[in-house]
mmCIF file of C-alpha atoms in Angstrom:
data_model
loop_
_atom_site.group_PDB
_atom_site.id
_atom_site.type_symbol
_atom_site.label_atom_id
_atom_site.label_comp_id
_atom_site.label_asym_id
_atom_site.label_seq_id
_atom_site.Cartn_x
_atom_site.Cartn_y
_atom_site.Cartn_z
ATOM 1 C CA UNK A 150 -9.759 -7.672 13.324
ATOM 2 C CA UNK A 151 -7.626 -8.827 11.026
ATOM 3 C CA UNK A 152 -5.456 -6.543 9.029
ATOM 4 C CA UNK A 153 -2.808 -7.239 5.972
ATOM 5 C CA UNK A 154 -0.787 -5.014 3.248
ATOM 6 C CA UNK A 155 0.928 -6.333 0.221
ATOM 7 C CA UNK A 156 2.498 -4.612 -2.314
ATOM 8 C CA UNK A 157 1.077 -7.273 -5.102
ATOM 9 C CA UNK A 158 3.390 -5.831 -7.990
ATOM 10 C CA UNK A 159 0.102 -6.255 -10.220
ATOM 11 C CA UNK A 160 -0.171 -9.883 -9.456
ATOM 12 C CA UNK A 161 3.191 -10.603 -11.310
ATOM 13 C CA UNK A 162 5.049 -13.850 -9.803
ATOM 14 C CA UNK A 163 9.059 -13.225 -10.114
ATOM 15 C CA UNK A 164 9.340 -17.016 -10.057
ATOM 16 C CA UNK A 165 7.510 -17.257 -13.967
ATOM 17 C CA UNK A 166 7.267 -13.669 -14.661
ATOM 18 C CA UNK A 167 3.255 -14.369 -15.361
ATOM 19 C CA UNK A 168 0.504 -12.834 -13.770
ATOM 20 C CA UNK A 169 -2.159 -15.751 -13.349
ATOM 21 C CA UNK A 170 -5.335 -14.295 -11.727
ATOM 22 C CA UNK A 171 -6.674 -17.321 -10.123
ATOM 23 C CA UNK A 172 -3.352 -17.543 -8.816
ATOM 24 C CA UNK A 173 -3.574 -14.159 -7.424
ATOM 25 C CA UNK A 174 -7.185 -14.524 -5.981
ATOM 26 C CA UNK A 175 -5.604 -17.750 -4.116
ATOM 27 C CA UNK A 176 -2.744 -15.583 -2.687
ATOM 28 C CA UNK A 177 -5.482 -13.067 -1.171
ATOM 29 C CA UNK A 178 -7.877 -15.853 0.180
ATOM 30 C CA UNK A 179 -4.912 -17.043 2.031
ATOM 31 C CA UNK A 180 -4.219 -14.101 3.764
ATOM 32 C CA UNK A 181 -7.913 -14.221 5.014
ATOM 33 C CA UNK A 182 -7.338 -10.924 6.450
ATOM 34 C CA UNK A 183 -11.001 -8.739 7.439
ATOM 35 C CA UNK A 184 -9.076 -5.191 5.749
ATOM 36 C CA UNK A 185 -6.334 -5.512 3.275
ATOM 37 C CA UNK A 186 -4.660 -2.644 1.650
ATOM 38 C CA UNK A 187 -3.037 -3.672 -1.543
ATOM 39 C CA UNK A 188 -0.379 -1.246 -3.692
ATOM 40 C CA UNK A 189 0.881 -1.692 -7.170
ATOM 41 C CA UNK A 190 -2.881 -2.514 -8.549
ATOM 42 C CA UNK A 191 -4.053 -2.631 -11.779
ATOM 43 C CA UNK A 192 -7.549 -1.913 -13.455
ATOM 44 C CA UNK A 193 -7.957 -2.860 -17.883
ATOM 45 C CA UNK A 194 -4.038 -3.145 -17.791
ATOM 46 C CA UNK A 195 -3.230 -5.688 -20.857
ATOM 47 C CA UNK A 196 -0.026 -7.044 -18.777
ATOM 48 C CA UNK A 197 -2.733 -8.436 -16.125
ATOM 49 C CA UNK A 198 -5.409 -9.613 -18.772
ATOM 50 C CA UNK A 199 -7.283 -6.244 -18.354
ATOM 51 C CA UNK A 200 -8.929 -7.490 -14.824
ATOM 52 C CA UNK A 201 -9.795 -5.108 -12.236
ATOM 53 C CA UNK A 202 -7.427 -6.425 -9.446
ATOM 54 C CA UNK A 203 -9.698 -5.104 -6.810
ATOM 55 C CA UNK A 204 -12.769 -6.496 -7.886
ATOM 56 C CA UNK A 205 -10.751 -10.016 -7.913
ATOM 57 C CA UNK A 206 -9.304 -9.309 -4.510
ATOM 58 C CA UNK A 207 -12.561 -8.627 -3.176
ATOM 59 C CA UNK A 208 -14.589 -11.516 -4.391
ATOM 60 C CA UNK A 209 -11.348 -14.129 -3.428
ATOM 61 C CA UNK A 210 -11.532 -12.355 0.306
ATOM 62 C CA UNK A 211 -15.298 -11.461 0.932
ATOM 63 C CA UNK A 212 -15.060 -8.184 1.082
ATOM 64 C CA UNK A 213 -18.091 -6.331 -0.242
ATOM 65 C CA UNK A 214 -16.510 -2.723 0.770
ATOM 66 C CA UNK A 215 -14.111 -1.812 -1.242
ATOM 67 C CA UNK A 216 -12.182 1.281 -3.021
ATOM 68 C CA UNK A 217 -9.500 1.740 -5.864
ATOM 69 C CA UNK A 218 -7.762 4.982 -6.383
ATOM 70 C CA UNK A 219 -5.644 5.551 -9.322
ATOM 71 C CA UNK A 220 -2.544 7.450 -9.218
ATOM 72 C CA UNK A 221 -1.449 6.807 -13.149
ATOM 73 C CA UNK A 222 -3.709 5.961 -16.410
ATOM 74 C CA UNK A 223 -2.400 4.427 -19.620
ATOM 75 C CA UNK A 224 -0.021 1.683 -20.269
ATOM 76 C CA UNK A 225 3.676 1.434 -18.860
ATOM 77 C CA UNK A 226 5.584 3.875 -20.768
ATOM 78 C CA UNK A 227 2.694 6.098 -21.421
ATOM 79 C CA UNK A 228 1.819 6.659 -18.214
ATOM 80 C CA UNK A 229 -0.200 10.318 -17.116
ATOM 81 C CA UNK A 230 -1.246 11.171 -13.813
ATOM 82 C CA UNK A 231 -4.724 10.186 -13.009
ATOM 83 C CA UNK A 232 -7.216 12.545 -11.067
ATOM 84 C CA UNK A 233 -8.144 11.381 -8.032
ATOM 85 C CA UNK A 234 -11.590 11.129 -8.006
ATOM 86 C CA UNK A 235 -12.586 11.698 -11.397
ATOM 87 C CA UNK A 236 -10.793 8.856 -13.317
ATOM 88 C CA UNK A 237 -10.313 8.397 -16.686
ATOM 89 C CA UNK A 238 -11.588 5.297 -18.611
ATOM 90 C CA UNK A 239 -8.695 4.141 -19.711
ATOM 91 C CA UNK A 240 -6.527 1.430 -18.062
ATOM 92 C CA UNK A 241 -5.341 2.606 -15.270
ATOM 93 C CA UNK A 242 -2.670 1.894 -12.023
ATOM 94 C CA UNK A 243 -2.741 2.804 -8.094
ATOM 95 C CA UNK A 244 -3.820 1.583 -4.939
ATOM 96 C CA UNK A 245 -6.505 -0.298 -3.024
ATOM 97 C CA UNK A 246 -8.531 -0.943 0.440
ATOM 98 C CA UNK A 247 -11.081 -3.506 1.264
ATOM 99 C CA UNK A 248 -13.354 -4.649 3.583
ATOM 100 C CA UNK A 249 -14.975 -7.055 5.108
ATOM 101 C CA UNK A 250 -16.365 -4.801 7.212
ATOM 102 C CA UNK A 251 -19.170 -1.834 6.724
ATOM 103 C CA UNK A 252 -17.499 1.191 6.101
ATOM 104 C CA UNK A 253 -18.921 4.257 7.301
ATOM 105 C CA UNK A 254 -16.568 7.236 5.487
ATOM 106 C CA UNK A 255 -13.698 6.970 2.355
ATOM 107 C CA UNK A 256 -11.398 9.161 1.446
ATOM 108 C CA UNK A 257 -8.901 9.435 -1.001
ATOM 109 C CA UNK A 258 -6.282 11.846 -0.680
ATOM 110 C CA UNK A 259 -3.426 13.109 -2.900
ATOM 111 C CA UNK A 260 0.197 13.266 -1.594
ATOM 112 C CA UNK A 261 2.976 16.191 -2.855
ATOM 113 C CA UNK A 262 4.984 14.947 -5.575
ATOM 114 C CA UNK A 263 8.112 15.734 -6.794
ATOM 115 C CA UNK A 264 7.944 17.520 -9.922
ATOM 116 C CA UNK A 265 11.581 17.187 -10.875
ATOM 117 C CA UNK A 266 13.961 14.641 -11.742
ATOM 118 C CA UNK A 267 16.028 13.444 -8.314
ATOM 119 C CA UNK A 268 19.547 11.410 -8.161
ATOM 120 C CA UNK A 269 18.602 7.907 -6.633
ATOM 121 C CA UNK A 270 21.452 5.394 -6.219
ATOM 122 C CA UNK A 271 20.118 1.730 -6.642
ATOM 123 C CA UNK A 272 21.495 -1.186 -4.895
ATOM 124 C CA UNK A 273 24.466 -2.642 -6.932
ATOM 125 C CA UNK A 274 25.047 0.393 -8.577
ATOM 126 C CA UNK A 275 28.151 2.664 -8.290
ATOM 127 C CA UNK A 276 26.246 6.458 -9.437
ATOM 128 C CA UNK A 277 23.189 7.649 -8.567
ATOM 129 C CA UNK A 278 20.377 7.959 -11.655
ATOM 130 C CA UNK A 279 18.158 10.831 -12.773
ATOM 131 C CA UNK A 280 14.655 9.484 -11.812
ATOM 132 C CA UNK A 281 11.282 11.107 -12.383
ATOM 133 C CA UNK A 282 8.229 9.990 -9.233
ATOM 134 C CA UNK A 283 4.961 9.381 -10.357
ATOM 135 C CA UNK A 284 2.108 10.837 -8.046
ATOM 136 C CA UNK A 285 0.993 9.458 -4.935
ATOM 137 C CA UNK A 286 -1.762 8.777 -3.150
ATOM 138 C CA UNK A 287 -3.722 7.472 0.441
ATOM 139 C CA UNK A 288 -7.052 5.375 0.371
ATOM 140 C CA UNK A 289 -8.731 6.168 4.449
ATOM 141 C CA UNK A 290 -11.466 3.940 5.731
ATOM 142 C CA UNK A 291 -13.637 4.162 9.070
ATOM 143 C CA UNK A 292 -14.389 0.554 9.601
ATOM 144 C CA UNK A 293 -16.937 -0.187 11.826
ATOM 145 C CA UNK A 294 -15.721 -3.772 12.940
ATOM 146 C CA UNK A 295 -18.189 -6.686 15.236
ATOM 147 C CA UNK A 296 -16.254 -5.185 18.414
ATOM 148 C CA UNK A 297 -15.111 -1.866 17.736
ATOM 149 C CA UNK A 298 -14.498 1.115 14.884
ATOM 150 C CA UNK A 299 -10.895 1.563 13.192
ATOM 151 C CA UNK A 300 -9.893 4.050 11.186
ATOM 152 C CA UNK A 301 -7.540 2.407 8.284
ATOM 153 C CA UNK A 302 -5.345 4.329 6.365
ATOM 154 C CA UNK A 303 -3.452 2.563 3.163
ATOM 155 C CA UNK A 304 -0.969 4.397 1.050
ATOM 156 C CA UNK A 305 2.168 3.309 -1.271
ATOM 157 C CA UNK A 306 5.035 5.981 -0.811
ATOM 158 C CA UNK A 307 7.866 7.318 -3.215
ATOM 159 C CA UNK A 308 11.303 5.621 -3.374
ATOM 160 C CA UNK A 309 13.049 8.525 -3.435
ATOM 161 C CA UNK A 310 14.611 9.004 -0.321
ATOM 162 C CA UNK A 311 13.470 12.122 2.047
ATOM 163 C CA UNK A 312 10.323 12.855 -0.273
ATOM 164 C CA UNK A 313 8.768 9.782 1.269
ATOM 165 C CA UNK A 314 9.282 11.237 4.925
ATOM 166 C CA UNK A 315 7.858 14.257 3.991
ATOM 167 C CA UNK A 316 4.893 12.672 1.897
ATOM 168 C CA UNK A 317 4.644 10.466 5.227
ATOM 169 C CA UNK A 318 4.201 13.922 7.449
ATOM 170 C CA UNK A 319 1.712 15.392 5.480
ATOM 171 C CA UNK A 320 -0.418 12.282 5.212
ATOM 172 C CA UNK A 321 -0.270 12.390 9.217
ATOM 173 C CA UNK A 322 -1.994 15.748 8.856
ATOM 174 C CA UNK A 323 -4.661 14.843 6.997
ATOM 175 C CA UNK A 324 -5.680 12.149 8.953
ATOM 176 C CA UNK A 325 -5.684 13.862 12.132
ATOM 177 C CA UNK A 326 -9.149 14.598 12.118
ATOM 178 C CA UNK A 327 -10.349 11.254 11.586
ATOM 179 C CA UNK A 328 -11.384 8.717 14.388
ATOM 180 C CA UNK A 329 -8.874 6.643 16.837
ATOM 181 C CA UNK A 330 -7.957 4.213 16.784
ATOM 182 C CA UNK A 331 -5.719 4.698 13.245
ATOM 183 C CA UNK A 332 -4.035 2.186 11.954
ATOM 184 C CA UNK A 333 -1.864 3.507 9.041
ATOM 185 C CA UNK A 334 -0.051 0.888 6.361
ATOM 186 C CA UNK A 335 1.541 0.329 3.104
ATOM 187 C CA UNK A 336 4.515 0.355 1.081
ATOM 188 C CA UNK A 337 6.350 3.540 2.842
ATOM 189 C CA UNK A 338 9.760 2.827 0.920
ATOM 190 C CA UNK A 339 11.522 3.165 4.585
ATOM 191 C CA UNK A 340 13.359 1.589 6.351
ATOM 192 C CA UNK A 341 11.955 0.277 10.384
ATOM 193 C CA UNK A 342 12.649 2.928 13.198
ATOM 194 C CA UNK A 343 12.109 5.753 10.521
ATOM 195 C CA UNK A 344 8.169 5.749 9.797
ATOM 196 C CA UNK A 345 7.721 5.861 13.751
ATOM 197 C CA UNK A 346 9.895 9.003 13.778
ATOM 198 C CA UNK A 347 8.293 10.791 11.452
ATOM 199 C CA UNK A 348 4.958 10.374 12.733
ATOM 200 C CA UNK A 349 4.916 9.214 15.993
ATOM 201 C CA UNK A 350 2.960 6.754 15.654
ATOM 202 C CA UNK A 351 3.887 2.959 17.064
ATOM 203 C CA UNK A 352 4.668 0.498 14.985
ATOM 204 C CA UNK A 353 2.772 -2.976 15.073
ATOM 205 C CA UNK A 354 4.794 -4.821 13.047
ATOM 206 C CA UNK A 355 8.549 -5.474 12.860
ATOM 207 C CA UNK A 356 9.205 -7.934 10.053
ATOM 208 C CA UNK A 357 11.293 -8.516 7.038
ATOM 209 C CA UNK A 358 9.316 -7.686 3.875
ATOM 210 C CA UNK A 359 11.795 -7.457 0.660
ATOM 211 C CA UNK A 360 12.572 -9.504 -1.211
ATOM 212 C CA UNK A 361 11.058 -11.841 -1.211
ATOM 213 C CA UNK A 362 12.705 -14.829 -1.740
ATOM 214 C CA UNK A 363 15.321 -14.363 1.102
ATOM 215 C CA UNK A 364 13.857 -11.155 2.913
ATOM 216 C CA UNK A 365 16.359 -8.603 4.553
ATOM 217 C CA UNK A 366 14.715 -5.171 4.501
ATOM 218 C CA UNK A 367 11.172 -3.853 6.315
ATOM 219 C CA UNK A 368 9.949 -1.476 3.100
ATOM 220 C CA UNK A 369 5.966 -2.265 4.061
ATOM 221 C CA UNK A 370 4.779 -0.991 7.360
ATOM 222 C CA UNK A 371 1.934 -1.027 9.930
ATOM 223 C CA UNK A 372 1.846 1.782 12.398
ATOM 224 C CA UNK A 373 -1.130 2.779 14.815
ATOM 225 C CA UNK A 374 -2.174 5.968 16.473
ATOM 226 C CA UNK A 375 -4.648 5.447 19.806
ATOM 227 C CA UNK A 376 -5.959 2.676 21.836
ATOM 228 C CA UNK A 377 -4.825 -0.398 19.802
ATOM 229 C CA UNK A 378 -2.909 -3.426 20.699
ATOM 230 C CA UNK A 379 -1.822 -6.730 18.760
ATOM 231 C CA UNK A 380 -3.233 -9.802 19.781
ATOM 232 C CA UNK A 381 -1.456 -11.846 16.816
ATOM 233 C CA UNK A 382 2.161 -10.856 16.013
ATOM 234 C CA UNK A 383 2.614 -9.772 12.640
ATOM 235 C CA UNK A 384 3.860 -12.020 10.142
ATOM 236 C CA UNK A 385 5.468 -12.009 7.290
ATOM 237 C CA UNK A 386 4.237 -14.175 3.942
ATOM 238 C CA UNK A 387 5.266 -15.449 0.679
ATOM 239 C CA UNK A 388 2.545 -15.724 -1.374
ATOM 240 C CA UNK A 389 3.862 -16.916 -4.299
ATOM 241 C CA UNK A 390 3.544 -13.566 -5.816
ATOM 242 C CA UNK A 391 5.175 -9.982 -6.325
ATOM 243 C CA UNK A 392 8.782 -8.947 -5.096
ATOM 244 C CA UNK A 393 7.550 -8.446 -1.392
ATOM 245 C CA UNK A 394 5.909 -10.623 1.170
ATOM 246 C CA UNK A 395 2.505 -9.492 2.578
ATOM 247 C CA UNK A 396 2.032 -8.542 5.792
ATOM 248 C CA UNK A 397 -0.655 -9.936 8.321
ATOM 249 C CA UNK A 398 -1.321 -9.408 12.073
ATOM 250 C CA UNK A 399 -4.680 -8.969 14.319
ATOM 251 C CA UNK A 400 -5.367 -6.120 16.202
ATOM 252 C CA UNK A 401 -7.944 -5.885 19.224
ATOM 253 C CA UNK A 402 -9.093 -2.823 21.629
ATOM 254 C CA UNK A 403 -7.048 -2.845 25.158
ATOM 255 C CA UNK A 404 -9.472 -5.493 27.854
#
């Protein structure tokens, strides 16, 4: 099975600063991957022609399963929290997970967020700044695959650090009643070594991911729980699109 994450940054090139949707279905036909989870994703936004990202992303890949959980509704700069489950009609931002695959359970499941400002320094800059997080969320799967059943688990984690380790933790106790093998990717906003510390799980993929152009830092992450080995090293790509590459690898039960 085939498995990929990509933080699409709502289908926005940083070469043109444009979001061109057939340009975006090309990127996710390319990555021909059988379960993609995809972060940043917009639904009615103006700034991406008011397309639901998803639905594109699904037709370009051939993926007839598919979910879309919002974490924020409105436009950039008005942004609310969303609801989960119940959300509203209005444009709308979060997180996605497809399949080509049946899938036999979803779940969507809320992370904590901060509810205060917090002091994040950003790279180049001398002081820290006053930042507020905007909610989180996980999107789970059970995938029943041609050869066996996989439990995926996609989720795009805050920036600010030590709040995405402990976001990280309690996703890792939600999921522990679902099936193994788990695969668990996204975004984390971590750097490698600490993602398998926090949860214990094994990473599957050890890659540069950000930026893009000249990659130096891991911030999107694979990590799997269970009977699970790789049986195509993990790549990273440039797509053409978004401020971090994708990443792609396929996975296989132990002979």
């Amino acid at each position: 099975m085939r498995l990929a994450t990509f933080n699409i940054l709502h289908g926005r090139s940083t070469v043109d600063g444009e979001v061109d949707l057939d340009r975006f279905a090309a990127a996710v036909r390319g990555l021909d991957a059988d379960v993609l989870a995809l972060q940043e994703v917009d639904r009615d936004q103006p700034r991406s022609h008011g397309a639901d990202l998803t639905v594109v992303a699904a037709d370009a890949m051939g993926a007839p399963h598919h979910r879309f959980a919002a974490t924020l509704h409105g436009e950039p700069g008005l942004w609310t929290a969303a609801t989960g489950d119940h959300e509203p009609s209005a444009a709308r931002y979060g997180i996605a997970l497809l399949s080509r695959h049946p899938v036999r359970e979803w779940r969507v499941l809320t992370l904590p967020t901060l509810r205060r400002r917090a002091p994040v320094r950003w790279p180049g800059e001398r002081w820290p700044t006053l930042v507020r997080d905007e909610p989180r969320a996980a999107l789970a799967a059970v995938v029943d695959g041609p050869e066996f059943t996989l439990t995926v688990v996609a989720t795009h984690l805050t920036f600010i650090p030590g709040w995405n380790v402990r976001q990280l933790r309690h996703l890792v106790s939600q999921v522990r009643p679902l099936p193994r093998p788990l695969v668990l990717m996204g975004d984390l906003n971590l750097e490698p070594d600490r993602p398998q510390r926090a949860t214990g799980m094994r990473p599957l993929a050890t890659v540069p991911t950000y930026p893009v152009g000249v990659p130096a830092r891991q911030l999107d992450h694979v990590l799997a729980d269970g009977p699970l080995q790789v049986s195509r090293p993990a790549v990273s790509v440039d797509t053409g699109l978004s401020d971090h590459r994708a990443i792609v690898l396929d996975v296989a039960l132990p002979a």
